[in-house]
XYZ file of C-alpha atoms in Angstrom:
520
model
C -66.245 148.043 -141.080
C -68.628 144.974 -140.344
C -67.417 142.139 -137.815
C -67.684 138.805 -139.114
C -70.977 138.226 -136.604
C -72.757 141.303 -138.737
C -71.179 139.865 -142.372
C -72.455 136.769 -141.130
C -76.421 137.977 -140.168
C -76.113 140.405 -143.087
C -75.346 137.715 -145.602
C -78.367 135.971 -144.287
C -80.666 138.727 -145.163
C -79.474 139.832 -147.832
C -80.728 135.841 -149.300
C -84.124 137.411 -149.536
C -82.724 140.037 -152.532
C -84.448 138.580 -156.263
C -83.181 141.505 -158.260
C -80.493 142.858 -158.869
C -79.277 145.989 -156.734
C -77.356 148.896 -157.477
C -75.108 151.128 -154.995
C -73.671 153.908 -156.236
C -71.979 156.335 -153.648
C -70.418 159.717 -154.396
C -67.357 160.396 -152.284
C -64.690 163.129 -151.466
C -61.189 163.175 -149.687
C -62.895 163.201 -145.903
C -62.554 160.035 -144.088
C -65.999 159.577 -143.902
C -65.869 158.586 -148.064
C -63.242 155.967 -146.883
C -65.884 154.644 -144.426
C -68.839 154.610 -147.012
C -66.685 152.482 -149.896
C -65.370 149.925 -147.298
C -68.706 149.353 -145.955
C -70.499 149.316 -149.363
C -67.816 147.092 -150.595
C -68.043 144.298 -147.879
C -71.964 144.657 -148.858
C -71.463 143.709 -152.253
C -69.235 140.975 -151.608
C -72.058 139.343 -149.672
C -74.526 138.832 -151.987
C -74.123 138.139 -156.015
C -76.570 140.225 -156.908
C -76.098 143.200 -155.220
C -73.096 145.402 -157.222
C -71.163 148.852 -155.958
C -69.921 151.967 -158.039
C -67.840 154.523 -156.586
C -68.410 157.257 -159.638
C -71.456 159.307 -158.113
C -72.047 162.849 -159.346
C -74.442 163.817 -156.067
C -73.319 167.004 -154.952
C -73.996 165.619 -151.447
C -71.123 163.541 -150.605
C -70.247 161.337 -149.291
C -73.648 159.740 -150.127
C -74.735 156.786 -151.601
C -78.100 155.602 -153.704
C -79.790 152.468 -153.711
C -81.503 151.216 -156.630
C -83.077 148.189 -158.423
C -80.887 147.545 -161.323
C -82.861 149.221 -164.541
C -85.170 151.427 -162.056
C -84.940 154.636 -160.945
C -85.256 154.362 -156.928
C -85.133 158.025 -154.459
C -83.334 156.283 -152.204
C -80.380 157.917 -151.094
C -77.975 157.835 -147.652
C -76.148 160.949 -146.783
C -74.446 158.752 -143.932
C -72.928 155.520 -142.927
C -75.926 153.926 -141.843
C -75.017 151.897 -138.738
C -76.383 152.296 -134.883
C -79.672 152.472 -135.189
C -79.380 153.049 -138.745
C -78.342 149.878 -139.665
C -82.164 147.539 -139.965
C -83.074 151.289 -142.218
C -79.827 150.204 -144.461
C -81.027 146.521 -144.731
C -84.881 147.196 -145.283
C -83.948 149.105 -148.366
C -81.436 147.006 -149.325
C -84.201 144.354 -149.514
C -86.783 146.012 -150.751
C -84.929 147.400 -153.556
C -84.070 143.762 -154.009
C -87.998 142.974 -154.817
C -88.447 141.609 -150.914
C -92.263 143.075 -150.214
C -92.809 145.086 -147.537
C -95.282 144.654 -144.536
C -97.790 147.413 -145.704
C -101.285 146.596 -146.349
C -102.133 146.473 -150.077
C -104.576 149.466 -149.927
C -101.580 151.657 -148.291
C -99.160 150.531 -151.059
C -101.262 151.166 -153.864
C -102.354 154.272 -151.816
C -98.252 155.182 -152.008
C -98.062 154.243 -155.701
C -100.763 156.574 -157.216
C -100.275 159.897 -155.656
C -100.568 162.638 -157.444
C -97.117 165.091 -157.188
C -93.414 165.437 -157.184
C -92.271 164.488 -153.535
C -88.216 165.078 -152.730
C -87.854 164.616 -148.691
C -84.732 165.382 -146.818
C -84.749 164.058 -143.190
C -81.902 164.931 -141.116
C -81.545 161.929 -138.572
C -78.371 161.148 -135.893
C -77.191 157.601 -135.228
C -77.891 157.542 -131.993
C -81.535 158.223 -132.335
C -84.160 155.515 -131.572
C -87.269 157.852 -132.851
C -85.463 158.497 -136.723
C -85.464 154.823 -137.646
C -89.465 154.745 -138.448
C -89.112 158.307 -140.456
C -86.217 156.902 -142.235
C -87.839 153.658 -143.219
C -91.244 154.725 -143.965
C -89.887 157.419 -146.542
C -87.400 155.224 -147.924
C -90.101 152.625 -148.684
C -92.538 155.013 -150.620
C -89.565 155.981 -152.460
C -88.912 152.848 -153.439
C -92.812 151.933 -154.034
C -93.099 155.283 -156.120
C -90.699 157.153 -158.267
C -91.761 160.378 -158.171
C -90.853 160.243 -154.420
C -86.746 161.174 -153.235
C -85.931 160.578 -149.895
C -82.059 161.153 -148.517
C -81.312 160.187 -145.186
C -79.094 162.781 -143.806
C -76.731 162.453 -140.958
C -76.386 165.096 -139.063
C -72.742 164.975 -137.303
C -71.550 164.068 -140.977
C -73.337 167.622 -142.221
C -72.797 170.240 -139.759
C -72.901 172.624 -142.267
C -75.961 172.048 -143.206
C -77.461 171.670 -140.048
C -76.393 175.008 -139.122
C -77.795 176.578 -141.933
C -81.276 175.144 -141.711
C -81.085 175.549 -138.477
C -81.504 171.960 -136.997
C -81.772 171.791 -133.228
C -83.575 168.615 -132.863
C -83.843 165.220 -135.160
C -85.640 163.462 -136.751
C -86.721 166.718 -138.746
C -88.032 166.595 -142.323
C -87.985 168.804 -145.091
C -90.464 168.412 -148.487
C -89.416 170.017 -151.379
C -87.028 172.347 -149.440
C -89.814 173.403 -146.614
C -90.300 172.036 -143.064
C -92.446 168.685 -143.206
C -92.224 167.888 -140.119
C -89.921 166.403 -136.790
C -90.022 163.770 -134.373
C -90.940 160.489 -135.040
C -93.627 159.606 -138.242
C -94.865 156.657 -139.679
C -96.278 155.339 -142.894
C -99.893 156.380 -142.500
C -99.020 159.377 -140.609
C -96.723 160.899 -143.745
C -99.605 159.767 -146.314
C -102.467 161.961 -144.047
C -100.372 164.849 -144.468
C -99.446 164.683 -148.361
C -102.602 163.133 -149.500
C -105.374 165.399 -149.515
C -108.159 162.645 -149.673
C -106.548 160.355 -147.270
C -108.697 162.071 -144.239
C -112.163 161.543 -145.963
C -111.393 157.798 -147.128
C -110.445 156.999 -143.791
C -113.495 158.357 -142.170
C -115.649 157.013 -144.612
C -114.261 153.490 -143.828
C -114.141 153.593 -140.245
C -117.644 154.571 -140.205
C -118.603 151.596 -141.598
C -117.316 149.236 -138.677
C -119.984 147.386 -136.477
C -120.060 148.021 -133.604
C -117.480 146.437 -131.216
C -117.823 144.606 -127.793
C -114.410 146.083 -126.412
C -113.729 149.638 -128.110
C -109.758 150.290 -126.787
C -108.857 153.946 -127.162
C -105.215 153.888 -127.235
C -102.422 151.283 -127.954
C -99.617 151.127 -125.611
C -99.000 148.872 -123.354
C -102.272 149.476 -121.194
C -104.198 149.435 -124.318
C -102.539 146.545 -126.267
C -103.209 144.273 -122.800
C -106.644 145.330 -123.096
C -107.152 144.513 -126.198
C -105.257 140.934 -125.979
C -107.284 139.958 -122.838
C -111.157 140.892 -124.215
C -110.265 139.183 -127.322
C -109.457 136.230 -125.962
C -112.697 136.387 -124.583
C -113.640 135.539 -128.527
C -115.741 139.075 -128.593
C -115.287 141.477 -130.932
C -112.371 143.446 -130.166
C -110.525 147.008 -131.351
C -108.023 149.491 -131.031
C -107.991 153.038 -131.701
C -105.605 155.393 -131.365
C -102.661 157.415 -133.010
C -99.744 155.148 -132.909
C -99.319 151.560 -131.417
C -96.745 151.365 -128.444
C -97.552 154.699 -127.717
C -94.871 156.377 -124.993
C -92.807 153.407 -124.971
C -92.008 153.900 -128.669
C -89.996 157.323 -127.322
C -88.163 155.197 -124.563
C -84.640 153.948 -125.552
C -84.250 151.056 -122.873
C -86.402 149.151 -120.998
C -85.240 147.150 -118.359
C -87.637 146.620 -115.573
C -90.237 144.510 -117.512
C -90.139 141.521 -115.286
C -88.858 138.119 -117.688
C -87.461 140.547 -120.342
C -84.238 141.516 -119.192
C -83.743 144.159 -121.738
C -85.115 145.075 -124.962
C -85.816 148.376 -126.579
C -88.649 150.897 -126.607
C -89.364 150.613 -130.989
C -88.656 146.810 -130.487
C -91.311 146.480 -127.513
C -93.840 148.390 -128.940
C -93.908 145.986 -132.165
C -93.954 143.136 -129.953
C -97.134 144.771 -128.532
C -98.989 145.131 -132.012
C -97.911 141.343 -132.981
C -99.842 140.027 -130.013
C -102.772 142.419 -130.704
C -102.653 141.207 -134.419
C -102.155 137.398 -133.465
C -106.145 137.480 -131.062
C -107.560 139.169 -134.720
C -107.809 142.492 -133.026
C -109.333 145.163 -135.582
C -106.362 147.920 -135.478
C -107.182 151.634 -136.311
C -103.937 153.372 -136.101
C -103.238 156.947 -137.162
C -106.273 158.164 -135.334
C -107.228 160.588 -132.612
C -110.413 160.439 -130.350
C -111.856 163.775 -129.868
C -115.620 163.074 -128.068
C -116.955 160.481 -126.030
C -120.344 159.971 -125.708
C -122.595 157.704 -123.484
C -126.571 157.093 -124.113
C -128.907 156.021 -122.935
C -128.580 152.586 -121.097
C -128.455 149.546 -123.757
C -127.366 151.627 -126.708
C -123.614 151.608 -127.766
C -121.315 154.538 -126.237
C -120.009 155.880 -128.961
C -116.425 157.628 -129.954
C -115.670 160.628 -132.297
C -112.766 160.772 -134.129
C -110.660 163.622 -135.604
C -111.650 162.947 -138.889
C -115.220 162.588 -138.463
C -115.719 159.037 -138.039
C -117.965 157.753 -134.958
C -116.740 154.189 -133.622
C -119.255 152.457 -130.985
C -118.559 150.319 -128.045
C -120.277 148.426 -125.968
C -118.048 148.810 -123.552
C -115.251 151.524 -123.914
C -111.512 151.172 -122.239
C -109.843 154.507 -122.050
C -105.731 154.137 -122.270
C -104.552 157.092 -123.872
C -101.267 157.310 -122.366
C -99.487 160.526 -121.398
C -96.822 162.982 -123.008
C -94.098 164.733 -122.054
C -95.206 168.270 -119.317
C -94.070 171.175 -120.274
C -92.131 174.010 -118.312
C -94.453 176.709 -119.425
C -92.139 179.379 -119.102
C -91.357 182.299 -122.070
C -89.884 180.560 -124.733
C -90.618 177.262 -124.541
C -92.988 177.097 -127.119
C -90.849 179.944 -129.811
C -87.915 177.387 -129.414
C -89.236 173.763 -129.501
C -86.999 171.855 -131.775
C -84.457 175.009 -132.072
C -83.023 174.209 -128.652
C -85.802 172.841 -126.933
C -86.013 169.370 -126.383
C -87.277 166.371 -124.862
C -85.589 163.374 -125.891
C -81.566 163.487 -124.851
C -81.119 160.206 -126.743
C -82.328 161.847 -130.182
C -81.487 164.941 -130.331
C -78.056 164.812 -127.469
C -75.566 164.654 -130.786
C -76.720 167.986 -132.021
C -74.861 169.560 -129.207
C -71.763 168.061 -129.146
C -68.879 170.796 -127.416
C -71.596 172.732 -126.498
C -73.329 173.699 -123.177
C -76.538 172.530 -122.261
C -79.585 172.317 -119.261
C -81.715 169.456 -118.493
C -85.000 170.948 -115.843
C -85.799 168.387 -113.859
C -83.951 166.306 -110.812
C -86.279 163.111 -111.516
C -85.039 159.838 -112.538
C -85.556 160.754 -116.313
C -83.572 164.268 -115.651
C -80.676 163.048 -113.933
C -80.771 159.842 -116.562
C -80.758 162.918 -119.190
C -77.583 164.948 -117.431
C -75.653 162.106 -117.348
C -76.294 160.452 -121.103
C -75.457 164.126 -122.326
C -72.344 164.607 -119.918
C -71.080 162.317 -122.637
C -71.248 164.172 -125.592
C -71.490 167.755 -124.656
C -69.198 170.174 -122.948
C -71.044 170.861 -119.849
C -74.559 170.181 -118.576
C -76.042 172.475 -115.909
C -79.412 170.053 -113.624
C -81.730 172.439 -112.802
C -83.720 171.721 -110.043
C -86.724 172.955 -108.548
C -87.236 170.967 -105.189
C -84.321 171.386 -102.599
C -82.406 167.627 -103.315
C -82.447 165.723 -106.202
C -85.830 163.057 -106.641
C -84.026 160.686 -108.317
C -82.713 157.341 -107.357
C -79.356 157.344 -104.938
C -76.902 155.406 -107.708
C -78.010 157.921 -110.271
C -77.685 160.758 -108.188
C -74.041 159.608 -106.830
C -73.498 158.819 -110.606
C -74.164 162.467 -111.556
C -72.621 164.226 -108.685
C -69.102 162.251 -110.041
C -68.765 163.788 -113.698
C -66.861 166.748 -114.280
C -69.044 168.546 -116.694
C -72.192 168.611 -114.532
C -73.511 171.338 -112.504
C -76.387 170.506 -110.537
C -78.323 173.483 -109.334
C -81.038 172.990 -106.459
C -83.862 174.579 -105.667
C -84.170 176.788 -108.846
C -87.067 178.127 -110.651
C -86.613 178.015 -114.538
C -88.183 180.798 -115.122
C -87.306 182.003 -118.966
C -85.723 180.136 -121.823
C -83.831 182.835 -123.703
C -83.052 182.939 -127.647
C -81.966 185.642 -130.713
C -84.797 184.836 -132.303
C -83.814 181.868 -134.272
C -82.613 179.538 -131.873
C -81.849 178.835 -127.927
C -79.167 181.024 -126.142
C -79.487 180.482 -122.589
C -81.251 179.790 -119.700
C -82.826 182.042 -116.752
C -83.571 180.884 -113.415
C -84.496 182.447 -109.913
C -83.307 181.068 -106.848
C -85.755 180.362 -104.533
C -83.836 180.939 -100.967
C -82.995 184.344 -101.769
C -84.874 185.300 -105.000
C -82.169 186.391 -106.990
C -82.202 185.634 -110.683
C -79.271 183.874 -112.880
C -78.783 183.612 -116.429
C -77.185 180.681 -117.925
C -75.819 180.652 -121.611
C -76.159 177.674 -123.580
C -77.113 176.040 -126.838
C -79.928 173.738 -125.964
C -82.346 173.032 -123.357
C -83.775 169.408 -122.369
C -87.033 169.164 -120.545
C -87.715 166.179 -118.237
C -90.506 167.073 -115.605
C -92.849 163.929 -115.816
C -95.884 163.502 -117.929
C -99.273 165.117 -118.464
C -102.095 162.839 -119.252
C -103.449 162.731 -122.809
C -107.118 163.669 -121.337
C -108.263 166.959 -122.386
C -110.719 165.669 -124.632
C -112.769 164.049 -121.770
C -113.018 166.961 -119.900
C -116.867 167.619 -119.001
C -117.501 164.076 -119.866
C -116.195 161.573 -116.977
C -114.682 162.465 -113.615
C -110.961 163.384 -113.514
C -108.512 164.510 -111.255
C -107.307 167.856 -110.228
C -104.489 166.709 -112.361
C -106.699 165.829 -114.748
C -106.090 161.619 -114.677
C -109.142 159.550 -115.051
C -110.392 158.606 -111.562
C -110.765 154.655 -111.542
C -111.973 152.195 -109.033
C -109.560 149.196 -108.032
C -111.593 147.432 -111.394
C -110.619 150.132 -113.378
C -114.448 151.372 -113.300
C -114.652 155.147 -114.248
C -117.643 157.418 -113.186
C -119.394 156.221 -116.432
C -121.090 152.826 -116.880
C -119.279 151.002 -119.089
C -116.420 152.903 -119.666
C -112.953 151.389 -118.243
C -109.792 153.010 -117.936
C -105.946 151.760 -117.552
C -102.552 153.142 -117.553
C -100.950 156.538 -117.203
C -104.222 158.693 -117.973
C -105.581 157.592 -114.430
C -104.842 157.810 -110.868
C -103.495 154.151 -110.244
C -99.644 155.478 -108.746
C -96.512 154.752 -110.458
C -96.725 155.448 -113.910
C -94.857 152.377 -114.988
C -94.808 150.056 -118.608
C -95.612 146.618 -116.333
C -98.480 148.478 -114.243
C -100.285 149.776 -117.564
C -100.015 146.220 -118.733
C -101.804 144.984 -115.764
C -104.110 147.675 -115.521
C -105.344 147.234 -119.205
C -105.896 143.257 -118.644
C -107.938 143.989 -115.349
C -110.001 146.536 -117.144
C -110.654 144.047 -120.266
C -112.055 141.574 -117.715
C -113.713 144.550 -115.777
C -115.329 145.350 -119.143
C -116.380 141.321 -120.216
C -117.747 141.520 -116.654
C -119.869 144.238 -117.120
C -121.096 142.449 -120.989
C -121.915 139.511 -118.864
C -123.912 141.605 -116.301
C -125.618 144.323 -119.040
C -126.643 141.743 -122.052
C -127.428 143.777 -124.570
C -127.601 143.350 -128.383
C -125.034 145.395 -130.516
């Protein structure tokens, strides 16, 4: 099951286990059960103290707990953990094990005294980058708190069960035997929705912050720069914004950052919050801006937050990213996540042998076409624009496989369903305006980004497509207020051009605290 390179790296890990650790799987004739005792066999072989039992009574199976010895743990694996499951396998090996976690102490005691009964299901693929983080934040409270069950349920291993519920799109989490939630979560994130007095705290503490010489809104890799650059300007330096990495935490690979030859979106994005970390800058995650405001000239500008809380700035960078644009046609919206999707790489598995539509010719929709062309039966490109945008190999790359239709100057203009979940696909042809229907199972939505600026609207200049508008020193209409990365106009919305927007608009901004001396 493991090669002797994983046993090897495994084994290494698994040094950091102090207490004992229990694995006991429940199995049935499938070979699937075979799969599960091998592997949790060759994992008990590599470390003394970690023991496996094959006598389960889960009436999931095959499935497998993981428990301190003597403690009752909600840890549980409906699936053989490996892909991108694997690091979720070994955290909770370790952490059952008595290895602490990387949680703030005021989050883990935050964990251990809520109030409630919590059993989570999450049903997760292997080939999903976003399910990782849902995974191995639930796994951890469960092992921080017993009154909290969390299975991780694969869902190629479950079909039934996915059918039933109704799964079109992973990660997607259930609580108590309702919807939680889908797409990717995090600690904090999970806690804001199950703890009632999470919002209040938060706001309460935030509002006591002093006042900061940099104020970043945002934290990917426009924001993170920013942040790195002013505070190694030694001023006082933070981040806000609703998760650190921001897009590139939905991006599988990532190839083009010049001296990194390849690394992963999840990966990069914690490399990003390291280096923020390592200059001592003040990290707010978990939070959404909703108001800026600007006063009078010497006072802070100041930013409200979702919850309440007002932050102030000196000086302000704006790098709040962009998300996914949506088609906008009929039932878009009634079928998100029930044959609607956006990320091929998560949710692709779902729809293996059946037929599926990516919208959009781009580099991202052809990319989509072809990653899908391996798992489904057949993948209709639709098209708006007469020829393809993407890049020549990918379109020649496309055009080869067997089970792609590409279909060119198309308007998408219906997504069709029973009611419960995605059916087909309408489109018009815009030569001779006659309309098609394709049937299908799911529908995967790559048409660029929108930026995350609606809240600024009335407030600073923006485009007609609403990006900030930004000077070549990443000046915006209002003094002291910067901007970097996909929410403006600089072209190319690209990882390595937010990164070097964010560090000119950090020195931009320690230009501007040079020039305007104030006291804060």
């Amino acid at each position: 099951m493991l090669d002797d390179t994983l046993k090897t790296q495994l084994a290494a890990y698994l040094q950091r286990v102090t207490q004992p650790v229990e694995l006991v799987a429940s199995l049935d004739e499938r070979d699937a059960s075979a799969e599960m005792r091998e592997l949790l066999s060759e994992i008990a072989a590599l470390s003394s103290l970690i023991t496996a039992r094959f006598d389960g009574q889960d009436a999931r199976k095959p499935s497998f707990s993981i428990s301190r010895a003597g403690a009752d743990m909600g840890v549980r694996f409906a699936a053989i953990p490996m892909g991108h499951e694997f690091t979720s396998l070994v955290l909770a090996l370790l952490q059952a094990g008595g290895h602490p976690p990387k949680l703030e102490a005021e989050v883990i005691e935050q964990i251990r005294t809520l109030d409630g009964d919590f059993t989570f299901e999450t049903y997760m693929s292997l080939t999903c980058h976003n399910c990782p983080d849902v995974v191995q934040a639930l796994n951890l409270m469960a092992v921080l708190n017993p009154r909290i069950r969390h299975v991780a349920i694969d869902g190629g291993l479950f079909q039934d069960e996915v059918e039933q519920r109704q799964i079109m799109a992973v990660p997607m989490v259930f609580l108590n035997g309702q919807p939680f939630g889908s797409g990717r979560m995090e600690v904090g994130e999970i806690l804001a929705k199950i703890d009632t007095g999470a919002a209040a705290r938060d706001a309460a503490r935030l509002a006591k912050k002093d006042v900061f010489d940099v104020l970043v809104v945002g934290g990917g890799p426009a924001g993170a720069a920013a942040a790195v650059y002013a505070a190694r300007k030694g001023i006082r330096t933070g981040i806000v914004g609703e998760r650190m990495g921001g897009q590139t935490l939905d991006t599988l690979g990532i190839e083009n950052y010049i001296s990194v030859l390849e690394t992963q979106g999840p990966k990069f994005a914690a490399a990003l919050e390291a280096h923020a970390k390592a200059y001592g800058v003040d990290l707010m995650n978990g939070q959404r801006a909703t108001q800026l405001d600007v006063p009078a000239a010497g006072a802070p500008i100041a930013v409200t937050l979702d919850n309440g809380a007002v932050l102030q700035g000196r000086t302000v960078i704006l790098a709040t990213g962009a998300r996914w644009r949506n088609v906008n046609v009929p039932g878009e919206a009634e079928y998100r996540n029930k044959g609607v999707a956006y990320c091929p790489h998560c949710d692709g598995p779902l729809y293996k042998g059946k037929r599926t539509a990516v919208i959009g010719g781009g580099n991202s929709g052809v990319e989509a076409a072809i990653d899908l062309a391996g798992i489904v039966e057949h993948v209709t490109l639709v098209e708006f624009a007469p020829a393809l945008k993407a890049d020549a190999v990918l379109v020649e790359k496309v055009k080869s496989l067997p089970n792609v239709s590409v279909v060119l100057n198309a308007q998408t203009t219906e997504i069709v369903g029973d009611g419960q979940k995605v059916t087909g696909l309408r489109y018009k042809d815009r030569a001779d305006g006659r309309e098609h229907l394709v049937e299908l199972a799911g529908v995967f939505v790559q048409i660029g980004l929108v930026p995350n600026t609606e809240w600024l609207k009335g407030t600073l200049e923006l485009s007609k497509y609403g990006e900030i508008i930004v000077d070549a020193k990443g000046a915006t209409s209002l003094p002291g207020v910067f901007a970097a990365g996909d929410a403006t106009t600089v072209p190319y919305k690209q990882i390595i051009i937010a990164a070097g927007d964010g560090a000119k608009a950090a020195l931009s901004a320690f230009d501007h605290l040079i020039r305007h001396s104030t006291q804060g």
